[in-house]
PDB file of C-alpha atoms in Angstrom:
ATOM      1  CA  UNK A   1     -22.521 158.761  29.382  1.00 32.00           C
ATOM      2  CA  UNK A   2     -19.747 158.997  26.699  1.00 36.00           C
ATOM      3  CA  UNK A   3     -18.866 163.040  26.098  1.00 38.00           C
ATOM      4  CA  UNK A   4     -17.856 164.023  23.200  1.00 44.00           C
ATOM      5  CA  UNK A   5     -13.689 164.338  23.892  1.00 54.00           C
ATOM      6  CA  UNK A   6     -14.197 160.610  25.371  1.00 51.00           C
ATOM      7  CA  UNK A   7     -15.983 159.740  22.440  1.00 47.00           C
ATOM      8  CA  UNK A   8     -13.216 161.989  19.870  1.00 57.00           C
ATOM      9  CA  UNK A   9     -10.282 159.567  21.832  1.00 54.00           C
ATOM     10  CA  UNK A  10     -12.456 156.367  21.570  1.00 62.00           C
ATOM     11  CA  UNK A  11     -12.643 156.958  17.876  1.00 82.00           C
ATOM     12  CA  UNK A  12      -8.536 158.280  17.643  1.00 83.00           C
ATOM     13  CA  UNK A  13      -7.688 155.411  18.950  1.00 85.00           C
ATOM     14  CA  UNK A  14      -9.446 152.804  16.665  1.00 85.00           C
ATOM     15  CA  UNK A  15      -8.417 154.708  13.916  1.00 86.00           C
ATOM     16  CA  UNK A  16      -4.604 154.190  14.919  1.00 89.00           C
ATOM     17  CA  UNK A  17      -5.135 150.515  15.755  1.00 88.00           C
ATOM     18  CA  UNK A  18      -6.708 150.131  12.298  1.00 91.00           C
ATOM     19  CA  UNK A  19      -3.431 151.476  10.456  1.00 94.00           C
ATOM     20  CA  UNK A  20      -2.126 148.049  11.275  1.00 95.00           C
ATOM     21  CA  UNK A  21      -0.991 146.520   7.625  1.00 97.00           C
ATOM     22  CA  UNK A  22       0.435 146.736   4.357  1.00 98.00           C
ATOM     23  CA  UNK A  23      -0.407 150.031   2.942  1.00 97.00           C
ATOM     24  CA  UNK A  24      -0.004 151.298  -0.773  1.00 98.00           C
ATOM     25  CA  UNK A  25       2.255 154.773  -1.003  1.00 96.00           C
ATOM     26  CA  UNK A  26       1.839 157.702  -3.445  1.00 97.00           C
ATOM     27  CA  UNK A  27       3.973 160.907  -1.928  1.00 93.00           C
ATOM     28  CA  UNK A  28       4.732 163.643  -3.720  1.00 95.00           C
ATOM     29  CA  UNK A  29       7.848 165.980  -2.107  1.00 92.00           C
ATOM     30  CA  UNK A  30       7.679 169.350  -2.319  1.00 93.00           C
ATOM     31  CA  UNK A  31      10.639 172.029  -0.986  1.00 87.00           C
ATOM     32  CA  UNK A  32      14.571 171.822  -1.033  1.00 82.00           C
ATOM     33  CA  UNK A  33      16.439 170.313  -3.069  1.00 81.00           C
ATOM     34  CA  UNK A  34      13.358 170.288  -5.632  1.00 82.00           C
ATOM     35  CA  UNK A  35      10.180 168.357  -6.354  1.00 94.00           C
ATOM     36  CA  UNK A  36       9.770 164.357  -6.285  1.00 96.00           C
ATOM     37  CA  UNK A  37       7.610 161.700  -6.032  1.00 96.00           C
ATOM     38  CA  UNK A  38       7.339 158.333  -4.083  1.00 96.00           C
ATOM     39  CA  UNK A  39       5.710 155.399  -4.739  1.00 98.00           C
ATOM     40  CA  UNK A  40       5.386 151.609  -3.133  1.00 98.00           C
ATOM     41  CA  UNK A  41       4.132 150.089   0.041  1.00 98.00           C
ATOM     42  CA  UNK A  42       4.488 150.889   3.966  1.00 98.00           C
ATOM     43  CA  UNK A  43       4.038 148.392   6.144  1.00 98.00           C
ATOM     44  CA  UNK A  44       2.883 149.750   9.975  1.00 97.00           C
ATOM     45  CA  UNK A  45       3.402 147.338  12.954  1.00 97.00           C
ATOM     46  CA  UNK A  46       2.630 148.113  16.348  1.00 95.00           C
ATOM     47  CA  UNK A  47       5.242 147.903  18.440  1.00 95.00           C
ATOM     48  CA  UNK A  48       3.382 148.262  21.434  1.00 91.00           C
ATOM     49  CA  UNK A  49       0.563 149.892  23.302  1.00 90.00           C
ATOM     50  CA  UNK A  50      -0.261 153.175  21.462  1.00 93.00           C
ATOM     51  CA  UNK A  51       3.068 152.933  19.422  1.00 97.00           C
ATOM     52  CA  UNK A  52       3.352 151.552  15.563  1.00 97.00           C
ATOM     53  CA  UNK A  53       6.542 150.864  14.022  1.00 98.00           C
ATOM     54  CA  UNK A  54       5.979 152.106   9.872  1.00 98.00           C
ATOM     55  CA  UNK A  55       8.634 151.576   7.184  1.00 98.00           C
ATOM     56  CA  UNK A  56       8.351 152.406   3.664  1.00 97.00           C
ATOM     57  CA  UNK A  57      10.079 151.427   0.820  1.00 98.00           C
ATOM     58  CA  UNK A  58       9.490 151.948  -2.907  1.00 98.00           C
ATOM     59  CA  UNK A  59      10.654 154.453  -5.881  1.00 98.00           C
ATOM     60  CA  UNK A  60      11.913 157.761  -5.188  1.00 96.00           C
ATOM     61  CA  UNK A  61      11.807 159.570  -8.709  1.00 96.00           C
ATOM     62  CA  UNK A  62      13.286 163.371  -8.734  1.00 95.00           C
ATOM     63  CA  UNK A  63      12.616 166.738 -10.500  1.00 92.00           C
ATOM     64  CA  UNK A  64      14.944 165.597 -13.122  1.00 92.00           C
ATOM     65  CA  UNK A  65      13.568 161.975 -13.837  1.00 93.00           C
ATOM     66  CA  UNK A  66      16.577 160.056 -12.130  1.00 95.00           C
ATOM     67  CA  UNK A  67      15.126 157.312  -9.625  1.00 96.00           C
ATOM     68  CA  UNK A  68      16.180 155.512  -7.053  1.00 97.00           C
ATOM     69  CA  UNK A  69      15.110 152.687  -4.639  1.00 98.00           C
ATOM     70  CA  UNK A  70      14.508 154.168  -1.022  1.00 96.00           C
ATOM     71  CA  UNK A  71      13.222 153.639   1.929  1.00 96.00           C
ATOM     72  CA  UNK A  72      12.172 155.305   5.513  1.00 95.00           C
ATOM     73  CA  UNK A  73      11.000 154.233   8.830  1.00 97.00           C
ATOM     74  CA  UNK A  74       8.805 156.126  11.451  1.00 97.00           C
ATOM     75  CA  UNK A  75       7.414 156.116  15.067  1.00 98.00           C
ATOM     76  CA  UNK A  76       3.650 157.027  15.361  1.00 97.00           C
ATOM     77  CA  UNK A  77       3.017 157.276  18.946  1.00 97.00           C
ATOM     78  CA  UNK A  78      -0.915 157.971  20.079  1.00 94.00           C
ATOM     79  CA  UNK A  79      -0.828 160.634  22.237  1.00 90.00           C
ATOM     80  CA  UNK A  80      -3.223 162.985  23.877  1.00 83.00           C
ATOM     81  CA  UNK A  81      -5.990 162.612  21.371  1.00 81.00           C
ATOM     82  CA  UNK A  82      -2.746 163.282  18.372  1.00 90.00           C
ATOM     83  CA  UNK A  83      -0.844 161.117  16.349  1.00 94.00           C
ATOM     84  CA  UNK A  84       2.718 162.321  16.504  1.00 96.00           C
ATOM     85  CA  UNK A  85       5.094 161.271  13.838  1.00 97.00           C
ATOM     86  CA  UNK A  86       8.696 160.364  15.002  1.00 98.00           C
ATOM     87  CA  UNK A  87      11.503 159.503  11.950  1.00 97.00           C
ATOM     88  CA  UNK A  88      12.838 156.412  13.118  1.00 97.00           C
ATOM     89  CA  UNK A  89      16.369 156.340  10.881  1.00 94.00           C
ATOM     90  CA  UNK A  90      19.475 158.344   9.884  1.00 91.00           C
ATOM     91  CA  UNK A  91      20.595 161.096  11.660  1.00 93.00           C
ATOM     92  CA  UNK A  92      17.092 162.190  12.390  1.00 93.00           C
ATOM     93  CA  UNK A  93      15.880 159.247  14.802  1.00 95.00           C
ATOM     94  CA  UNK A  94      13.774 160.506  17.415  1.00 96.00           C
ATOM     95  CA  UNK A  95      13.143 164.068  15.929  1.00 97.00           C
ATOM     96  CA  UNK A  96       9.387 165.156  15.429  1.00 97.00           C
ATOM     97  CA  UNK A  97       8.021 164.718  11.405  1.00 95.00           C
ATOM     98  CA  UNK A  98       5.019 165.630  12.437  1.00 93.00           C
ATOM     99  CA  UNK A  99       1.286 165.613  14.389  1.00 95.00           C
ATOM    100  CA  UNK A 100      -2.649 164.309  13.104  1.00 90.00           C
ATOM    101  CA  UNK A 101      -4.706 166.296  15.086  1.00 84.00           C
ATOM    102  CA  UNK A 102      -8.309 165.744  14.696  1.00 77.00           C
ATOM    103  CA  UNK A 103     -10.979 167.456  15.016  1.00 72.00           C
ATOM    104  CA  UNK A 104     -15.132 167.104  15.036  1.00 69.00           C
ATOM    105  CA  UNK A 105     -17.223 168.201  12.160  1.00 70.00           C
ATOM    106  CA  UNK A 106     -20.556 169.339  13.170  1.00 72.00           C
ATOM    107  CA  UNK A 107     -23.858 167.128  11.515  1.00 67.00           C
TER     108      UNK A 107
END
């Protein structure tokens, strides 16, 4: 018998193994120093067991219409029934982005 937390991490982890791939990327940035947007592709590679290896690249445009070319790189590690974002460049390498947590909706 599958209960439902097995059945929540069964499904977790298919999800993060299916994030494997060329992705398209639309961000829009919000806070300090102002608004911008983002757009190209990410690209997310696993690394190894429960760990992908994501870097994007693309157009960073700002408040003030000036662009740029830019890019990023994360760690999403599965862990615990979460996906927890690492930022895998710069000065912040290792630091927490951010966690997925998920959650069932009742039928």
């Amino acid at each position: 018998m599958v209960t439902n937390s097995k059945l929540e991490l069964v499904s977790i982890s298919f999800l993060f193994k299916n994030f494997e791939g060329l992705w398209h990327l639309e961000r829009d940035i919000t806070g300090t120093p102002g608004p911008a947007s983002m757009s190209g592709k990410g690209k997310f590679k696993i690394a190894e067991n429960n760990v992908l290896h994501y870097r994007e690249a693309g157009q960073l445009t700002l408040g003030d219409g000036l662009y740029y070319e830019a890019f990023r790189r994360y760690v999403y590690r599965l862990e615990k029934g979460t996906i927890r974002v690492y930022f895998n460049d710069g000065t912040a390498t290792g630091q927490l982005f951010h966690t997925l947590g998920f959650a069932s909706v009742p039928n």
